[in-house]
Coordinates of C-alpha atoms and ligand atoms in Angstrom, one line a residue:
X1 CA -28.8 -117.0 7.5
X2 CA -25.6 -117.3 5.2
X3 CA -23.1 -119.1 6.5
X4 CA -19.8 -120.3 4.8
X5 CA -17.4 -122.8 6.2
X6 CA -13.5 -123.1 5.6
X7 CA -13.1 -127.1 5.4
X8 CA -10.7 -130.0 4.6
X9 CA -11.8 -133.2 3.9
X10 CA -12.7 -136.1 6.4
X11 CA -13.2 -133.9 9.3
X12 CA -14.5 -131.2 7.6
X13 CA -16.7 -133.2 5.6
X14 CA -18.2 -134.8 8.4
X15 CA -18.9 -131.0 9.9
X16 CA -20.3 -129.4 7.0
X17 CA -22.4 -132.3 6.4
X18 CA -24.2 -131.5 9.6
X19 CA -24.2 -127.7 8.9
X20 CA -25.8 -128.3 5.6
X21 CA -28.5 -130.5 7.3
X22 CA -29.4 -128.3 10.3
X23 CA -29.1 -125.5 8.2
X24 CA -30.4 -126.2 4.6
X25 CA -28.1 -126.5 2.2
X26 CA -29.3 -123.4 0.2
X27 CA -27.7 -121.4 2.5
X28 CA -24.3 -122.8 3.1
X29 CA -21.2 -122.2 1.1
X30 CA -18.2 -124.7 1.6
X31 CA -14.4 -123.4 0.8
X32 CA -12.9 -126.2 0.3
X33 CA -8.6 -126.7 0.7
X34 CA -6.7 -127.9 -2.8
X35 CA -3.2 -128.0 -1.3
X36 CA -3.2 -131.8 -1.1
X37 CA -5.0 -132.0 -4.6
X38 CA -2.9 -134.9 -6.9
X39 CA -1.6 -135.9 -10.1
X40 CA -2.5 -139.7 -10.0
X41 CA -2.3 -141.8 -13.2
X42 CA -3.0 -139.1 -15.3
X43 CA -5.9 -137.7 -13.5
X44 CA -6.6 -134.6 -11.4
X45 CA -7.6 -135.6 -8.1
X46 CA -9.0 -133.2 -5.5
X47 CA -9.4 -135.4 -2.1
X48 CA -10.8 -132.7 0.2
X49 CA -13.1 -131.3 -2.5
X50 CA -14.7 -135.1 -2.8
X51 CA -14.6 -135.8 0.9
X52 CA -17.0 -132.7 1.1
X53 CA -19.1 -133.8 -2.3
X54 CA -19.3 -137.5 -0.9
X55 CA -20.7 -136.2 2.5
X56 CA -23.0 -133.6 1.4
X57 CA -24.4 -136.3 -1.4
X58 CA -24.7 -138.8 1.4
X59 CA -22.2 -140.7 -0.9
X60 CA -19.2 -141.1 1.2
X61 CA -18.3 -144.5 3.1
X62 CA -18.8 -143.5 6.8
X63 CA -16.9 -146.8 8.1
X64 CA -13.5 -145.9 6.0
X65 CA -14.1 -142.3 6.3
X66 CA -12.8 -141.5 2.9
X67 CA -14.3 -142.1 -0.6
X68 CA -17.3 -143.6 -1.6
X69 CA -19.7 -146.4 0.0
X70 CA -19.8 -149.6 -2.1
X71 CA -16.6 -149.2 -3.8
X72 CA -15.0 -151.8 -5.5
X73 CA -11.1 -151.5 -6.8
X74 CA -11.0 -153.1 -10.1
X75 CA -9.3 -150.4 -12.1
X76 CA -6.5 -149.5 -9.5
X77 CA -5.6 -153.5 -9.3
X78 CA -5.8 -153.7 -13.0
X79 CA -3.1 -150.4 -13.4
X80 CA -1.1 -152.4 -10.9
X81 CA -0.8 -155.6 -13.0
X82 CA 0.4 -153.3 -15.6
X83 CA 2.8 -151.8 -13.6
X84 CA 1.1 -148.5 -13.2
X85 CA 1.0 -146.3 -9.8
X86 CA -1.2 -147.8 -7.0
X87 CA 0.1 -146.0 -3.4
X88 CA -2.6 -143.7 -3.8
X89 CA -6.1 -145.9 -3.1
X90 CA -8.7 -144.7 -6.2
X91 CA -11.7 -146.7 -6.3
X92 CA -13.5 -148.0 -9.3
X93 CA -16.5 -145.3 -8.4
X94 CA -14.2 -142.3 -7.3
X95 CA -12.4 -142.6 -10.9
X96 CA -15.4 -142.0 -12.6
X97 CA -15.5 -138.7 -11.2
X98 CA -11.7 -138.1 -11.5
X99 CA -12.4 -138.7 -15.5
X100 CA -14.9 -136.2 -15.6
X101 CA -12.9 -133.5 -13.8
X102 CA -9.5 -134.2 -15.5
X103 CA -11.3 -134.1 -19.0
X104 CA -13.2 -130.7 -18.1
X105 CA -9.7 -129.3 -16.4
X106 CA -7.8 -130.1 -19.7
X107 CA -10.7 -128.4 -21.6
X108 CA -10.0 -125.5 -20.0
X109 CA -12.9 -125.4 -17.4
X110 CA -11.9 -123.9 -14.2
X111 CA -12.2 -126.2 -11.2
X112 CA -14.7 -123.9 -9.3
X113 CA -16.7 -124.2 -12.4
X114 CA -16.3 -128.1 -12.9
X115 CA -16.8 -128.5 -9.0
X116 CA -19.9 -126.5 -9.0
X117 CA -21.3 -128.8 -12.2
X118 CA -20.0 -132.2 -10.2
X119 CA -22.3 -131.0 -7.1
X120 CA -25.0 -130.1 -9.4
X121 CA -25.4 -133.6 -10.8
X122 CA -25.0 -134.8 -7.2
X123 CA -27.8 -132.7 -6.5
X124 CA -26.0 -131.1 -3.8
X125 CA -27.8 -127.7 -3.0
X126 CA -24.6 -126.3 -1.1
X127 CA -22.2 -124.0 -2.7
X128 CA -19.0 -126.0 -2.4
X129 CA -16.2 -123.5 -3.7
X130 CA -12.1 -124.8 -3.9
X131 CA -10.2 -121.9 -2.1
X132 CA -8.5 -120.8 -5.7
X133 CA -8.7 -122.5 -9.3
X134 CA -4.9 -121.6 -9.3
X135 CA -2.2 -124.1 -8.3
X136 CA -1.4 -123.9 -5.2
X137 CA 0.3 -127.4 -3.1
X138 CA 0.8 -127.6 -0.3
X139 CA 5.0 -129.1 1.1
X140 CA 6.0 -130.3 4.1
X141 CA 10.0 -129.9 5.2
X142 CA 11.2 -132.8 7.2
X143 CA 14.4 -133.8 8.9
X144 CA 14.4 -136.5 5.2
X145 CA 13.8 -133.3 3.1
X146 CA 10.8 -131.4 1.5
X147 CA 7.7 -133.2 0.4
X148 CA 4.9 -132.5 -1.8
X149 CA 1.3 -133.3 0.5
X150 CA 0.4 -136.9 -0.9
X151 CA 3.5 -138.0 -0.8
X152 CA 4.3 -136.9 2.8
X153 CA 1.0 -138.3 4.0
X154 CA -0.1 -141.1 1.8
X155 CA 3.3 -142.8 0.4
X156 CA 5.6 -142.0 3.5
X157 CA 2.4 -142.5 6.2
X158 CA 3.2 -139.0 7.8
X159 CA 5.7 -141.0 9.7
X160 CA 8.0 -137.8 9.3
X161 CA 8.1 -135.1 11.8
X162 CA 7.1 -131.3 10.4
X163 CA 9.4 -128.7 10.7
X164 CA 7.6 -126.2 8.6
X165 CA 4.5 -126.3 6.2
X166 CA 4.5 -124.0 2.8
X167 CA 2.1 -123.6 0.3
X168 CA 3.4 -123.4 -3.2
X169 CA 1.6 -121.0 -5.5
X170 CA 0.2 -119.6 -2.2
X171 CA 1.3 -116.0 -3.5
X172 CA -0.2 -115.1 -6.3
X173 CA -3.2 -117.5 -6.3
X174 CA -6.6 -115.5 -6.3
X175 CA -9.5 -116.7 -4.8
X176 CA -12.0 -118.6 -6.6
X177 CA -15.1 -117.1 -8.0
X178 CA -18.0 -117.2 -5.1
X179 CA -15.8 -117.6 -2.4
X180 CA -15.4 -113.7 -1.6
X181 CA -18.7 -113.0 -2.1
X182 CA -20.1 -115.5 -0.1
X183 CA -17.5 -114.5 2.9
X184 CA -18.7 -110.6 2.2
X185 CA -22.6 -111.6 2.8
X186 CA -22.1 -114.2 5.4
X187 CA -24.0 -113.8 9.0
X188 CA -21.4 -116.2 10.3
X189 CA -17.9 -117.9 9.1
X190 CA -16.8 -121.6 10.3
X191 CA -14.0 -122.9 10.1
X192 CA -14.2 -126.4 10.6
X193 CA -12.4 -129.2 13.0
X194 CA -9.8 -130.0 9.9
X195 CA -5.9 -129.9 10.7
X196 CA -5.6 -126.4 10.9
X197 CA -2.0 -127.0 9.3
X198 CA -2.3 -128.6 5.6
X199 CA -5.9 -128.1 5.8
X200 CA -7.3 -124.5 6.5
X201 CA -3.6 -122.7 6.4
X202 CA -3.6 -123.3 2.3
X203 CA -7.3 -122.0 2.6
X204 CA -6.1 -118.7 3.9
X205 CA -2.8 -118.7 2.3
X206 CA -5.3 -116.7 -0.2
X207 CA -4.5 -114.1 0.5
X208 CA -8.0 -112.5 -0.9
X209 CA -9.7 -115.1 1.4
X210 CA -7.6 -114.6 4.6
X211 CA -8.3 -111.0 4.0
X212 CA -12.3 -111.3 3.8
X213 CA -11.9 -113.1 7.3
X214 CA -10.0 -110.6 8.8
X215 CA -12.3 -107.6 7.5
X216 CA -15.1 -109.9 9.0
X217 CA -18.1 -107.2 10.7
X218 CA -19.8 -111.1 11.9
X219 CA -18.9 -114.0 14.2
X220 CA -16.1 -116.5 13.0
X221 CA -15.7 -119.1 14.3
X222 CA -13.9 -122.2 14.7
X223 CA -14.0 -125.9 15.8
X224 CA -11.1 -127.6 17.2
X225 CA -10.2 -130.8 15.7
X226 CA -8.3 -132.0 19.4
X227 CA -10.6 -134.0 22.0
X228 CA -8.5 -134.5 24.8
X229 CA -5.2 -133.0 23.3
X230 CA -5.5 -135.7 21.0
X231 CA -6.4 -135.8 17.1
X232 CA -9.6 -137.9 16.3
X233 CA -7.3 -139.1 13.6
X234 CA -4.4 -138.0 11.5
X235 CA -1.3 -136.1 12.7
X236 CA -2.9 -132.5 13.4
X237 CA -1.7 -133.2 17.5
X238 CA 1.8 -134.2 16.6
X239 CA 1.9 -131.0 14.2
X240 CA 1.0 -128.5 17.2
X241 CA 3.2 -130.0 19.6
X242 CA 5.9 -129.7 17.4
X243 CA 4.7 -126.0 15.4
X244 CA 3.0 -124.5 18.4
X245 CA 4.4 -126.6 21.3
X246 CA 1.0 -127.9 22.9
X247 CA -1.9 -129.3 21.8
X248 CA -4.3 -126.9 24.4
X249 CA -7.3 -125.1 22.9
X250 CA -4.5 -122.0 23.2
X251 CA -2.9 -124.1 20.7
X252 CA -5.6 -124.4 18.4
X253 CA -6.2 -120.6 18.3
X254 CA -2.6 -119.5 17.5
X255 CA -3.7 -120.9 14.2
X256 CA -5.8 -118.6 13.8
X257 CA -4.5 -115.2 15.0
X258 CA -7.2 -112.7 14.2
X259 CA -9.4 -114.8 12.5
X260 CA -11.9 -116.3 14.9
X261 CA -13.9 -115.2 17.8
X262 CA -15.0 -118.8 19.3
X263 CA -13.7 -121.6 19.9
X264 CA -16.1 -124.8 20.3
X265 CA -13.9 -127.0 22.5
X266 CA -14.4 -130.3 23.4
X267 CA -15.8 -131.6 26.9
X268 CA -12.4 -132.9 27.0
X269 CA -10.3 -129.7 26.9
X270 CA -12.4 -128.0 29.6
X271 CA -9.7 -127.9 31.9
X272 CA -7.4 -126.3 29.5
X273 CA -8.8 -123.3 28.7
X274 CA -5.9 -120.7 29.5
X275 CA -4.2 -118.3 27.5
X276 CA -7.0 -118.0 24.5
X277 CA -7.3 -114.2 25.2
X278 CA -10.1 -112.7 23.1
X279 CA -11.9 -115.7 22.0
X280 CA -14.8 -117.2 23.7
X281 CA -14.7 -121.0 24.0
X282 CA -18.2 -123.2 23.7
X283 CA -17.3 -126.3 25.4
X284 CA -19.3 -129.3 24.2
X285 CA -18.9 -132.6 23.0
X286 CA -17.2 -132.3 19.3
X287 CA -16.8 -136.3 18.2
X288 CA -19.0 -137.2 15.4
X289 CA -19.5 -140.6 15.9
X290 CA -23.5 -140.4 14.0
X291 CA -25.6 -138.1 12.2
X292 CA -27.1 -137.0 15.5
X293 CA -23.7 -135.6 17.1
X294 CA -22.7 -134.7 13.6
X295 CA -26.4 -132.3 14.0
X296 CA -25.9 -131.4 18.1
X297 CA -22.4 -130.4 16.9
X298 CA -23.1 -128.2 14.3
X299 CA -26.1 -126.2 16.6
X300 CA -24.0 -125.4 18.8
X301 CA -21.5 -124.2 16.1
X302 CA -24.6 -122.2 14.7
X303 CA -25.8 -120.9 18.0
X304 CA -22.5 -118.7 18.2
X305 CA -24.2 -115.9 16.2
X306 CA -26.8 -115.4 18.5
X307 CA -24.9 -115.7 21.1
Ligands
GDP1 P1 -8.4 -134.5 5.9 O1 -8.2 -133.4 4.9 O2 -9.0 -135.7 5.3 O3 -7.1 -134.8 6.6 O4 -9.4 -134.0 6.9 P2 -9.5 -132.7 7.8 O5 -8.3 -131.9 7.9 O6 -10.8 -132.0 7.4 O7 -9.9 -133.5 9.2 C1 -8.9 -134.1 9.9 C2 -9.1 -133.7 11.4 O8 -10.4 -134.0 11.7 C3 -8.2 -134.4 12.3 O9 -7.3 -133.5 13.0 C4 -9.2 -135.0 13.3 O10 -8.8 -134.9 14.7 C5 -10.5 -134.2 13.1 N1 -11.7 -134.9 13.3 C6 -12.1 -136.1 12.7 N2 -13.3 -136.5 13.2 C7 -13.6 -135.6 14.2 C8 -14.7 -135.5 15.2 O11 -15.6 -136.3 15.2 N3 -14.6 -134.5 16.0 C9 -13.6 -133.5 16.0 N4 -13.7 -132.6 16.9 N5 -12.6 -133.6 15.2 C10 -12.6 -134.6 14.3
CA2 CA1 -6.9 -133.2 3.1

């Protein structure tokens, strides 16, 4: 069975790690979102793509939920001494790998192409593909004006309310080599319990990848990232109060007019299950909190193309 799965980063990492290991990872291709990718200290840094990597190498620090186990922040505290940038946290390990992409970038290796040799070394059998090896960033525009991702999020603490999300580049950016493909032979598409918002909008804002999901002839579908109305972390339930005006399954799916069939829904949201029109919700219990709910979650996820 092919599946591929539209992910961000700590949430979707966590999900497509527990695809990959029900499902092999031979037969799993990840589209990963760049919108939030950085410019930090000289380096090209790609969080969602190595919040996937980290999880699918069994390399990612399950406490923090971000980065790598065992990190240490020598370099970072060092640049700070010397008066260099520091809001953005970039461990000692994680900068190796930001060298080796930023090098490859600057020699004119497309990021699908450097991403694909980073798993590779990893010895990460899933195809992990970045929506589009064009820039494309994603803004937010707040009451306290327009802000490029990191700087929204990470330096301001997404402390500012979202009055609209846009994805610069989003236009003309082409999808990345593999990800069409892998879409076109799929037997099932996932999208996976990221903030639907600044993590799978600048996915399909592709408008080649929003367009292979839409000419889908198989089962999408997607995994909400609310338990109880409430995000598991980050600001995807303040988002959809404010851009959708609830935080109901309903909600979830307006996200994703025309793009999924099912909805896996949390134990939680049972209750709440008006107004989702065509697509089926699979109600379950959706927090990761080990490898074994990571597993149960992503069965039941599977299970929808039998179904
Ligand atoms: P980011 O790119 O690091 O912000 O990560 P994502 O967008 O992929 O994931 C963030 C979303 O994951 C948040 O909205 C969380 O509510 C959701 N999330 C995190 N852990 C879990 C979990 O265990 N279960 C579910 N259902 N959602 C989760
Ligand atoms: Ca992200």
């Amino acid at each position: 069975m092919n599946v591929v799965a539209l992910s961000g980063g700590v949430g979707g990492a966590r999900f497509v790690r527990g695809v990959a290991d029900v499902l092999g990872g031979d037969d799993l291709t990840v589209i990963g979102n760049v919108g939030d990718d950085v410019e930090v200290l000289g380096l090209h840094v790609s969080p969602d793509l190595d919040s996937i990597l980290y999880a699918l190498a069994g390399l990612n620090d399950e406490e923090r939920g971000w980065g790598r186990a065992g990190e240490t922040w020598n370099a970072l505290a060092a640049a700070a001494e010397l008066g260099g940038e520091a809001w953005f946290r970039l461990g000692d390990r994680d900068l190796g790998l930001h060298l080796v992409r930023t090098q490859a970038l600057a020699a004119g290796e497309p990021l699908s192409a450097v991403t694909a040799r980073l798993a590779r070394e990893l010895g990460v059998t899933t195809r992990l593909v970045p929506a589009t090896d064009d820039p494309l960033r994603t803004w937010l525009d707040t009451a306290a004006g327009s802000f490029p991702f990191q700087e929204w999020f990470v330096a301001r603490g997404h402390a500012d309310e979202v009055d609209a999300v846009r994805f610069e580049g989003g236009d003309s950016a082409r999808p990345a080599p593999g990800s069409v493909e892998a879409l076109d032979a799929a037997d099932l598409m996932l999208i996976a319990p990221s903030n639907p918002y600044v993590s799978i909008w600048p996915i399909l804002a592709v408008a080649g990848v929003r367009a292979a999901l839409e000419a889908r002839r198989v089962p999408a579908v997607a995994v909400s990232p609310l338990i109880g109305g409430r995000a598991v972390k980050g600001p995807a339930d303040r988002m959809l109060r404010r851009l959708a005006g609830g935080t109901a399954p309903a909600h979830v799916t307006g996200c994703y007019q025309g793009l999924v069939d099912a909805l896996v829904v949390d134990e939680a949201d049972a209750e709440e299950l008006d107004g989702l029109g065509d697509v089926r919700p699979i109600v379950t219990r959706t927090l990761m909190r080990d490898e074994s709910a990571r597993r149960a979650l992503a069965e039941v996820a599977l299970g929808a193309v039998a179904a």
